[in-house]
Amino acid sequence: MKTAILGASGYGGGELVRLIDAHPVFETSYLGAHSQAGEVLGTVHPHLDQPARELKPLTSELPGIDLAFIALPHGASAEIGVALSAAGIKVVDLGSDFRLDSNDRYRQAYGADHPHPETLVEWVYGLPELFGGAIRGAQRVAAPGCYPTASLLAIVPLVQAGLIGEGVVIDAMSGVSGAGRALRADLLYGAVDEGVRAYAVGRHRHRPEIEMALEAAVEQQLQLRFTPHLVPMQRGILATCTAPAARATSGDEVQAVLRDFAADKPFVAVLDEPPQTRWVVGSNRALLAGYHDPHTDSVIVMCVIDNLVKGAAGQAIQAANLMMGLDETAGLP
C-alpha cells in the first residue's frame, strides 16, 4: 500500500519514516516537507537516508496514494486534510486540527474558530484501545495527542469500573520533543537542562481533548485538573493520575481492573512497580501501574509512553492498520 508522509522533516514525521520502512505492507511513496523541500531526508534525519530520498513540497495532489499521514504543526493540517479527504485518499492526521468533535470545543482549546467546522464530525478519534471499532474501515482519523493518550489509558478503565469519578488530577511530564522541532528560545538546551517546569497551567489545550474522549468512552462528563510539565529529556511521557476512590477498593482491585483492560490490547501492559519512561523509548507500548492510598482513600494510576511513538507516529500506524483491514500490530515494535 502506497503512503505519503506530509511533514516528514519533523520529529513525528521521522518516526513515521522509520516505522513504515519496516512495515510489511505500507511503503513510503511521497515525503513532503515545507522549509526543507528540495533537500534529501538525510538533511534532517541522517539515520533514515538509505537510500537518499528527496523531501518534496507539501501537496494534496497525490495520485496513486492509498493513505496519507499528516505530521504538521497545529493549524497546518486543516486545509490539506480537507483536500486529501475530498480526493478520496484515506488520511491519518497526527496534528491537532481534527481531534475535537465540535467548533465549541475547538474554540475552547485554541481560542479561535475551526476553518472547516462542518468537517469535524467526519473524523474518528484515533485511540485504538478505546475506539478501535470506529477506526476500523474509517476514511479519516485524527490521532490523539501524547498527553491525552497516556491520561486516557490510565483513567478510562478505572472510571468504567466505578473506582473513580469526579476530582481527577492529572500531573504529567513530557520530554522536549513533544513541543516539535521549531526553534524556540524556551526550548534551547540552556533553558531546559537541569530544570523542570510547569507550563500552560490551567489552560493547556489537551484538557478539552481528554475530557471529550473521556466523555465518549464512559458516557459521562467529568472535569479534570491537568497540569503538564517539561522535563530535560528528549522523549517520553509520564502521566500520574489521582482521584478520590468512588467506593471501597484496594490496590489489588485497582491492578486487577487495569489488567482486565489490558488483556486484549497488545500494546498495553500492567506492571507491579511504577513504570519509567526509559522502558518504552522507541516502542509503541503503554505501561500502567495502579495503587490505592488508604491514608487519603485515593486511587493513583500511572502511564508511560514514548510521545513520538505511542503518542504520535506509532499510534497513527496502529490506526492506519485498522483502517486498511490489517492486524493493528503490523510493523510496530
Short mmCIF file of C-alpha atoms in Angstrom, two decimals:
data_model
loop_
_atom_site.label_atom_id
_atom_site.label_comp_id
_atom_site.label_asym_id
_atom_site.label_seq_id
_atom_site.Cartn_x
_atom_site.Cartn_y
_atom_site.Cartn_z
CA MET A 1 0.00 0.00 0.00
CA LYS A 2 1.47 3.33 -1.04
CA THR A 3 1.64 6.01 1.64
CA ALA A 4 2.55 9.69 1.77
CA ILE A 5 4.05 11.44 4.78
CA LEU A 6 3.40 15.18 4.78
CA GLY A 7 5.66 16.79 7.35
CA ALA A 8 8.42 14.21 7.05
CA SER A 9 11.10 16.59 8.33
CA GLY A 10 9.64 16.85 11.85
CA TYR A 11 10.13 14.53 14.80
CA GLY A 12 6.84 12.72 14.24
CA GLY A 13 7.43 12.52 10.51
CA GLY A 14 10.84 10.99 11.04
CA GLU A 15 9.36 8.31 13.28
CA LEU A 16 6.76 7.57 10.61
CA VAL A 17 9.52 7.04 8.04
CA ARG A 18 11.42 4.77 10.43
CA LEU A 19 8.39 2.61 11.20
CA ILE A 20 6.95 2.44 7.67
CA ASP A 21 10.36 1.43 6.32
CA ALA A 22 9.97 -1.75 8.40
CA HIS A 23 6.24 -2.23 7.76
CA PRO A 24 5.27 -5.44 5.93
CA VAL A 25 2.52 -3.79 3.82
CA PHE A 26 2.99 0.00 3.76
CA GLU A 27 5.67 1.66 1.68
CA THR A 28 6.63 5.32 1.60
CA SER A 29 5.95 6.80 -1.83
CA TYR A 30 5.93 10.54 -1.11
CA LEU A 31 7.79 12.56 1.52
CA GLY A 32 6.50 16.10 1.81
CA ALA A 33 8.05 18.98 3.74
CA HIS A 34 7.79 22.76 3.93
CA SER A 35 11.02 24.57 4.71
CA GLN A 36 13.15 21.51 3.85
CA ALA A 37 11.52 20.81 0.46
CA GLY A 38 14.19 20.14 -2.15
CA GLU A 39 16.60 18.66 0.38
CA VAL A 40 17.22 14.96 0.96
CA LEU A 41 15.85 13.21 4.01
CA GLY A 42 19.34 12.87 5.44
CA THR A 43 19.48 16.63 5.92
CA VAL A 44 17.13 16.32 8.89
CA HIS A 45 17.15 12.56 9.64
CA PRO A 46 20.62 11.21 8.76
CA HIS A 47 19.83 7.76 10.19
CA LEU A 48 16.94 7.31 7.73
CA ASP A 49 18.52 8.34 4.44
CA GLN A 50 19.22 4.90 2.97
CA PRO A 51 18.97 5.34 0.05
CA ALA A 52 18.83 9.11 -0.42
CA ARG A 53 15.21 10.28 -0.61
CA GLU A 54 14.03 13.72 -1.65
CA LEU A 55 11.79 15.88 0.52
CA LYS A 56 9.17 17.24 -1.85
CA PRO A 57 6.72 20.15 -1.43
CA LEU A 58 3.58 19.74 0.62
CA THR A 59 0.63 18.97 -1.62
CA SER A 60 -2.84 17.45 -1.59
CA GLU A 61 -2.48 16.11 -5.13
CA LEU A 62 -1.16 12.61 -4.57
CA PRO A 63 -2.33 10.28 -7.38
CA GLY A 64 -1.79 6.60 -6.67
CA ILE A 65 -1.52 7.09 -2.91
CA ASP A 66 -3.66 4.80 -0.75
CA LEU A 67 -3.06 6.52 2.58
CA ALA A 68 -1.64 9.86 3.71
CA PHE A 69 -0.17 10.71 7.08
CA ILE A 70 -0.16 14.40 8.01
CA ALA A 71 2.50 15.28 10.58
CA LEU A 72 2.29 19.07 10.60
CA PRO A 73 2.11 21.67 13.41
CA HIS A 74 -1.21 22.93 14.76
CA GLY A 75 -3.14 24.90 12.16
CA ALA A 76 -1.26 23.48 9.18
CA SER A 77 -3.34 20.31 8.69
CA ALA A 78 -6.83 21.73 8.20
CA GLU A 79 -6.72 22.75 4.54
CA ILE A 80 -4.64 19.85 3.31
CA GLY A 81 -6.65 17.34 5.35
CA VAL A 82 -9.92 18.53 3.82
CA ALA A 83 -8.41 18.44 0.31
CA LEU A 84 -7.00 14.94 0.71
CA SER A 85 -10.32 13.68 2.01
CA ALA A 86 -12.15 15.25 -0.92
CA ALA A 87 -9.74 13.44 -3.25
CA GLY A 88 -10.79 10.10 -1.74
CA ILE A 89 -7.47 9.41 -0.02
CA LYS A 90 -7.60 7.87 3.45
CA VAL A 91 -5.96 10.21 5.96
CA VAL A 92 -4.44 9.94 9.43
CA ASP A 93 -3.66 13.35 10.93
CA LEU A 94 -1.08 13.36 13.71
CA GLY A 95 -1.74 17.04 14.35
CA SER A 96 -4.41 18.69 16.44
CA ASP A 97 -6.64 20.21 13.76
CA PHE A 98 -9.30 17.47 13.68
CA ARG A 99 -9.16 15.92 17.15
CA LEU A 100 -12.05 17.85 18.68
CA ASP A 101 -15.60 16.97 17.69
CA SER A 102 -17.18 20.43 17.62
CA ASN A 103 -16.29 24.03 16.92
CA ASP A 104 -17.16 24.95 20.51
CA ARG A 105 -14.59 22.52 21.89
CA TYR A 106 -12.06 23.66 19.30
CA ARG A 107 -12.57 27.30 20.32
CA GLN A 108 -12.22 26.36 24.00
CA ALA A 109 -8.90 24.66 23.30
CA TYR A 110 -7.38 27.01 20.72
CA GLY A 111 -9.16 30.33 21.18
CA ALA A 112 -10.39 30.59 17.59
CA ASP A 113 -12.94 29.01 15.27
CA HIS A 114 -12.01 26.00 13.17
CA PRO A 115 -11.59 26.89 9.47
CA HIS A 116 -13.83 23.95 8.46
CA PRO A 117 -16.05 23.25 11.50
CA GLU A 118 -18.55 21.25 9.45
CA THR A 119 -15.88 18.58 8.80
CA LEU A 120 -15.03 17.83 12.43
CA VAL A 121 -17.76 15.21 12.85
CA GLU A 122 -16.30 13.28 9.90
CA TRP A 123 -13.05 12.48 11.74
CA VAL A 124 -12.74 9.48 14.07
CA TYR A 125 -10.74 9.97 17.27
CA GLY A 126 -7.89 7.56 16.75
CA LEU A 127 -7.10 5.90 20.09
CA PRO A 128 -7.34 2.21 19.09
CA GLU A 129 -7.59 0.84 22.64
CA LEU A 130 -10.83 2.79 23.19
CA PHE A 131 -12.29 3.40 19.73
CA GLY A 132 -10.88 0.59 17.58
CA GLY A 133 -14.31 -0.37 16.23
CA ALA A 134 -14.89 3.12 14.84
CA ILE A 135 -11.36 3.32 13.42
CA ARG A 136 -11.64 0.04 11.54
CA GLY A 137 -12.51 0.94 7.97
CA ALA A 138 -12.67 4.70 8.64
CA GLN A 139 -11.69 7.21 5.96
CA ARG A 140 -10.39 9.97 8.25
CA VAL A 141 -8.71 9.50 11.62
CA ALA A 142 -7.35 12.15 14.00
CA ALA A 143 -4.56 10.64 16.08
CA PRO A 144 -4.75 11.72 19.75
CA GLY A 145 -2.22 13.94 21.44
CA CYS A 146 0.51 12.38 23.56
CA TYR A 147 -0.77 13.68 26.91
CA PRO A 148 -4.36 12.54 26.17
CA THR A 149 -3.14 9.08 25.15
CA ALA A 150 -1.31 8.46 28.43
CA SER A 151 -4.04 10.06 30.54
CA LEU A 152 -6.96 8.25 28.91
CA LEU A 153 -5.34 4.81 29.05
CA ALA A 154 -4.84 5.38 32.78
CA ILE A 155 -8.22 6.88 33.66
CA VAL A 156 -10.83 5.21 31.45
CA PRO A 157 -10.66 1.66 32.86
CA LEU A 158 -11.00 2.97 36.42
CA VAL A 159 -13.99 5.17 35.59
CA GLN A 160 -15.63 2.30 33.73
CA ALA A 161 -15.17 0.07 36.78
CA GLY A 162 -16.67 2.69 39.10
CA LEU A 163 -13.46 3.10 41.09
CA ILE A 164 -13.09 6.83 40.41
CA GLY A 165 -15.31 9.65 39.20
CA GLU A 166 -15.04 13.35 39.89
CA GLY A 167 -11.93 15.05 41.22
CA VAL A 168 -9.39 13.55 38.80
CA VAL A 169 -6.00 15.27 38.88
CA ILE A 170 -3.51 14.60 36.08
CA ASP A 171 0.12 15.51 36.77
CA ALA A 172 2.01 14.84 33.54
CA MET A 173 5.60 15.22 32.38
CA SER A 174 6.97 15.29 28.83
CA GLY A 175 10.29 15.32 27.06
CA VAL A 176 11.13 18.32 24.87
CA SER A 177 10.42 16.58 21.55
CA GLY A 178 6.72 16.90 22.42
CA ALA A 179 6.99 20.60 21.56
CA GLY A 180 8.07 19.88 17.99
CA ARG A 181 11.17 20.84 16.06
CA ALA A 182 10.65 24.59 15.70
CA LEU A 183 13.40 26.79 17.11
CA ARG A 184 12.20 28.43 20.33
CA ALA A 185 14.24 30.22 22.97
CA ASP A 186 12.45 28.45 25.84
CA LEU A 187 13.37 25.04 24.38
CA LEU A 188 17.08 25.65 23.87
CA TYR A 189 19.45 23.40 25.80
CA GLY A 190 20.39 26.16 28.23
CA ALA A 191 16.73 26.86 29.02
CA VAL A 192 15.76 23.22 29.60
CA ASP A 193 18.74 21.39 31.04
CA GLU A 194 18.78 20.65 34.80
CA GLY A 195 15.32 22.06 35.40
CA VAL A 196 11.67 21.02 35.44
CA ARG A 197 8.87 23.48 34.84
CA ALA A 198 5.11 23.53 34.58
CA TYR A 199 3.54 25.33 31.64
CA ALA A 200 0.11 26.34 30.33
CA VAL A 201 -1.18 25.88 33.87
CA GLY A 202 -4.96 25.72 33.95
CA ARG A 203 -5.26 26.37 30.21
CA HIS A 204 -3.48 23.60 28.30
CA ARG A 205 -5.19 22.73 25.02
CA HIS A 206 -5.11 19.00 25.74
CA ARG A 207 -7.52 19.21 28.68
CA PRO A 208 -10.62 19.73 26.47
CA GLU A 209 -9.41 16.86 24.29
CA ILE A 210 -9.04 14.50 27.25
CA GLU A 211 -12.48 15.47 28.58
CA MET A 212 -14.05 14.96 25.14
CA ALA A 213 -12.57 11.48 24.67
CA LEU A 214 -13.36 10.51 28.25
CA GLU A 215 -16.99 11.52 27.74
CA ALA A 216 -17.16 9.44 24.56
CA ALA A 217 -15.57 6.40 26.23
CA VAL A 218 -17.50 6.33 29.51
CA GLU A 219 -20.64 8.29 28.52
CA GLN A 220 -20.41 10.81 31.33
CA GLN A 221 -18.97 14.28 31.67
CA LEU A 222 -16.02 14.72 34.01
CA GLN A 223 -13.99 17.83 34.75
CA LEU A 224 -10.26 17.25 35.00
CA ARG A 225 -7.41 19.14 36.61
CA PHE A 226 -4.49 18.82 34.22
CA THR A 227 -1.01 20.28 34.67
CA PRO A 228 1.79 19.48 32.19
CA HIS A 229 5.50 19.74 32.97
CA LEU A 230 8.56 19.92 30.73
CA VAL A 231 11.49 17.76 31.82
CA PRO A 232 15.04 17.71 30.39
CA MET A 233 14.84 14.54 28.30
CA GLN A 234 14.34 14.02 24.58
CA ARG A 235 11.26 11.80 24.58
CA GLY A 236 8.72 10.17 26.87
CA ILE A 237 5.52 10.94 28.79
CA LEU A 238 4.69 10.06 32.38
CA ALA A 239 1.11 10.78 33.47
CA THR A 240 0.26 10.31 37.15
CA CYS A 241 -3.50 10.42 37.66
CA THR A 242 -5.04 10.72 41.14
CA ALA A 243 -8.69 10.72 42.20
CA PRO A 244 -10.75 10.06 45.35
CA ALA A 245 -11.96 6.47 45.47
CA ALA A 246 -15.63 6.33 44.46
CA ARG A 247 -16.20 3.23 46.60
CA ALA A 248 -14.32 0.87 48.87
CA THR A 249 -11.38 -0.62 46.99
CA SER A 250 -7.81 -1.86 47.31
CA GLY A 251 -4.58 -1.77 45.40
CA ASP A 252 -5.15 -5.34 44.26
CA GLU A 253 -8.53 -4.41 42.78
CA VAL A 254 -7.07 -1.37 41.00
CA GLN A 255 -4.40 -3.56 39.42
CA ALA A 256 -6.96 -6.23 38.53
CA VAL A 257 -9.11 -3.65 36.72
CA LEU A 258 -6.10 -2.43 34.75
CA ARG A 259 -5.09 -5.99 33.84
CA ASP A 260 -8.60 -6.79 32.63
CA PHE A 261 -8.46 -3.68 30.45
CA ALA A 262 -5.04 -4.60 29.04
CA ALA A 263 -5.80 -8.28 28.45
CA ASP A 264 -6.85 -7.90 24.80
CA LYS A 265 -4.72 -4.87 24.00
CA PRO A 266 -1.36 -5.88 22.52
CA PHE A 267 0.45 -2.64 23.32
CA VAL A 268 -0.77 -2.14 26.91
CA ALA A 269 0.90 -3.86 29.86
CA VAL A 270 0.43 -3.55 33.63
CA LEU A 271 3.43 -3.60 35.97
CA ASP A 272 3.79 -4.21 39.69
CA GLU A 273 6.07 -1.20 40.08
CA PRO A 274 5.95 2.41 38.90
CA PRO A 275 6.82 2.46 35.17
CA GLN A 276 9.69 4.54 33.82
CA THR A 277 9.78 6.43 30.53
CA ARG A 278 13.09 4.85 29.53
CA TRP A 279 11.34 1.46 29.35
CA VAL A 280 9.20 2.48 26.37
CA VAL A 281 11.58 4.59 24.25
CA GLY A 282 11.24 3.59 20.60
CA SER A 283 8.28 1.29 21.20
CA ASN A 284 4.51 1.57 20.80
CA ARG A 285 3.89 0.29 24.31
CA ALA A 286 1.95 1.89 27.15
CA LEU A 287 2.90 0.70 30.64
CA LEU A 288 0.44 1.11 33.53
CA ALA A 289 0.59 0.67 37.30
CA GLY A 290 -2.19 1.37 39.82
CA TYR A 291 -2.35 1.90 43.57
CA HIS A 292 -4.76 2.66 46.39
CA ASP A 293 -3.64 5.14 49.03
CA PRO A 294 -5.54 4.24 52.22
CA HIS A 295 -4.38 7.40 54.02
CA THR A 296 -6.40 9.64 51.68
CA ASP A 297 -8.63 6.90 50.22
CA SER A 298 -7.37 7.83 46.76
CA VAL A 299 -6.67 5.82 43.62
CA ILE A 300 -3.39 6.53 41.82
CA VAL A 301 -2.56 5.22 38.36
CA MET A 302 0.49 5.92 36.21
CA CYS A 303 1.05 5.51 32.48
CA VAL A 304 4.24 5.93 30.46
CA ILE A 305 4.53 6.12 26.68
CA ASP A 306 7.03 7.32 24.11
CA ASN A 307 5.44 10.58 22.95
CA LEU A 308 6.85 10.15 19.43
CA VAL A 309 5.62 6.56 19.00
CA LYS A 310 2.53 5.61 21.01
CA GLY A 311 1.89 9.34 21.39
CA ALA A 312 2.28 10.09 17.67
CA ALA A 313 3.71 8.02 14.80
CA GLY A 314 3.20 4.52 16.21
CA GLN A 315 -0.35 5.28 17.19
CA ALA A 316 -1.03 6.70 13.71
CA ILE A 317 0.25 3.49 12.10
CA GLN A 318 -1.74 1.38 14.57
CA ALA A 319 -4.86 3.28 13.49
CA ALA A 320 -3.89 3.04 9.81
CA ASN A 321 -3.54 -0.73 10.15
CA LEU A 322 -7.14 -0.89 11.37
CA MET A 323 -8.32 1.46 8.62
CA MET A 324 -6.77 -0.80 5.99
CA GLY A 325 -8.05 -4.07 7.46
CA LEU A 326 -4.65 -5.21 8.77
CA ASP A 327 -3.66 -6.54 12.16
CA GLU A 328 -3.21 -3.49 14.38
CA THR A 329 0.29 -4.63 15.42
CA ALA A 330 1.67 -4.78 11.86
CA GLY A 331 5.06 -3.07 11.60
CA LEU A 332 5.07 -1.81 15.18
CA PRO A 333 7.72 -2.57 17.84
#
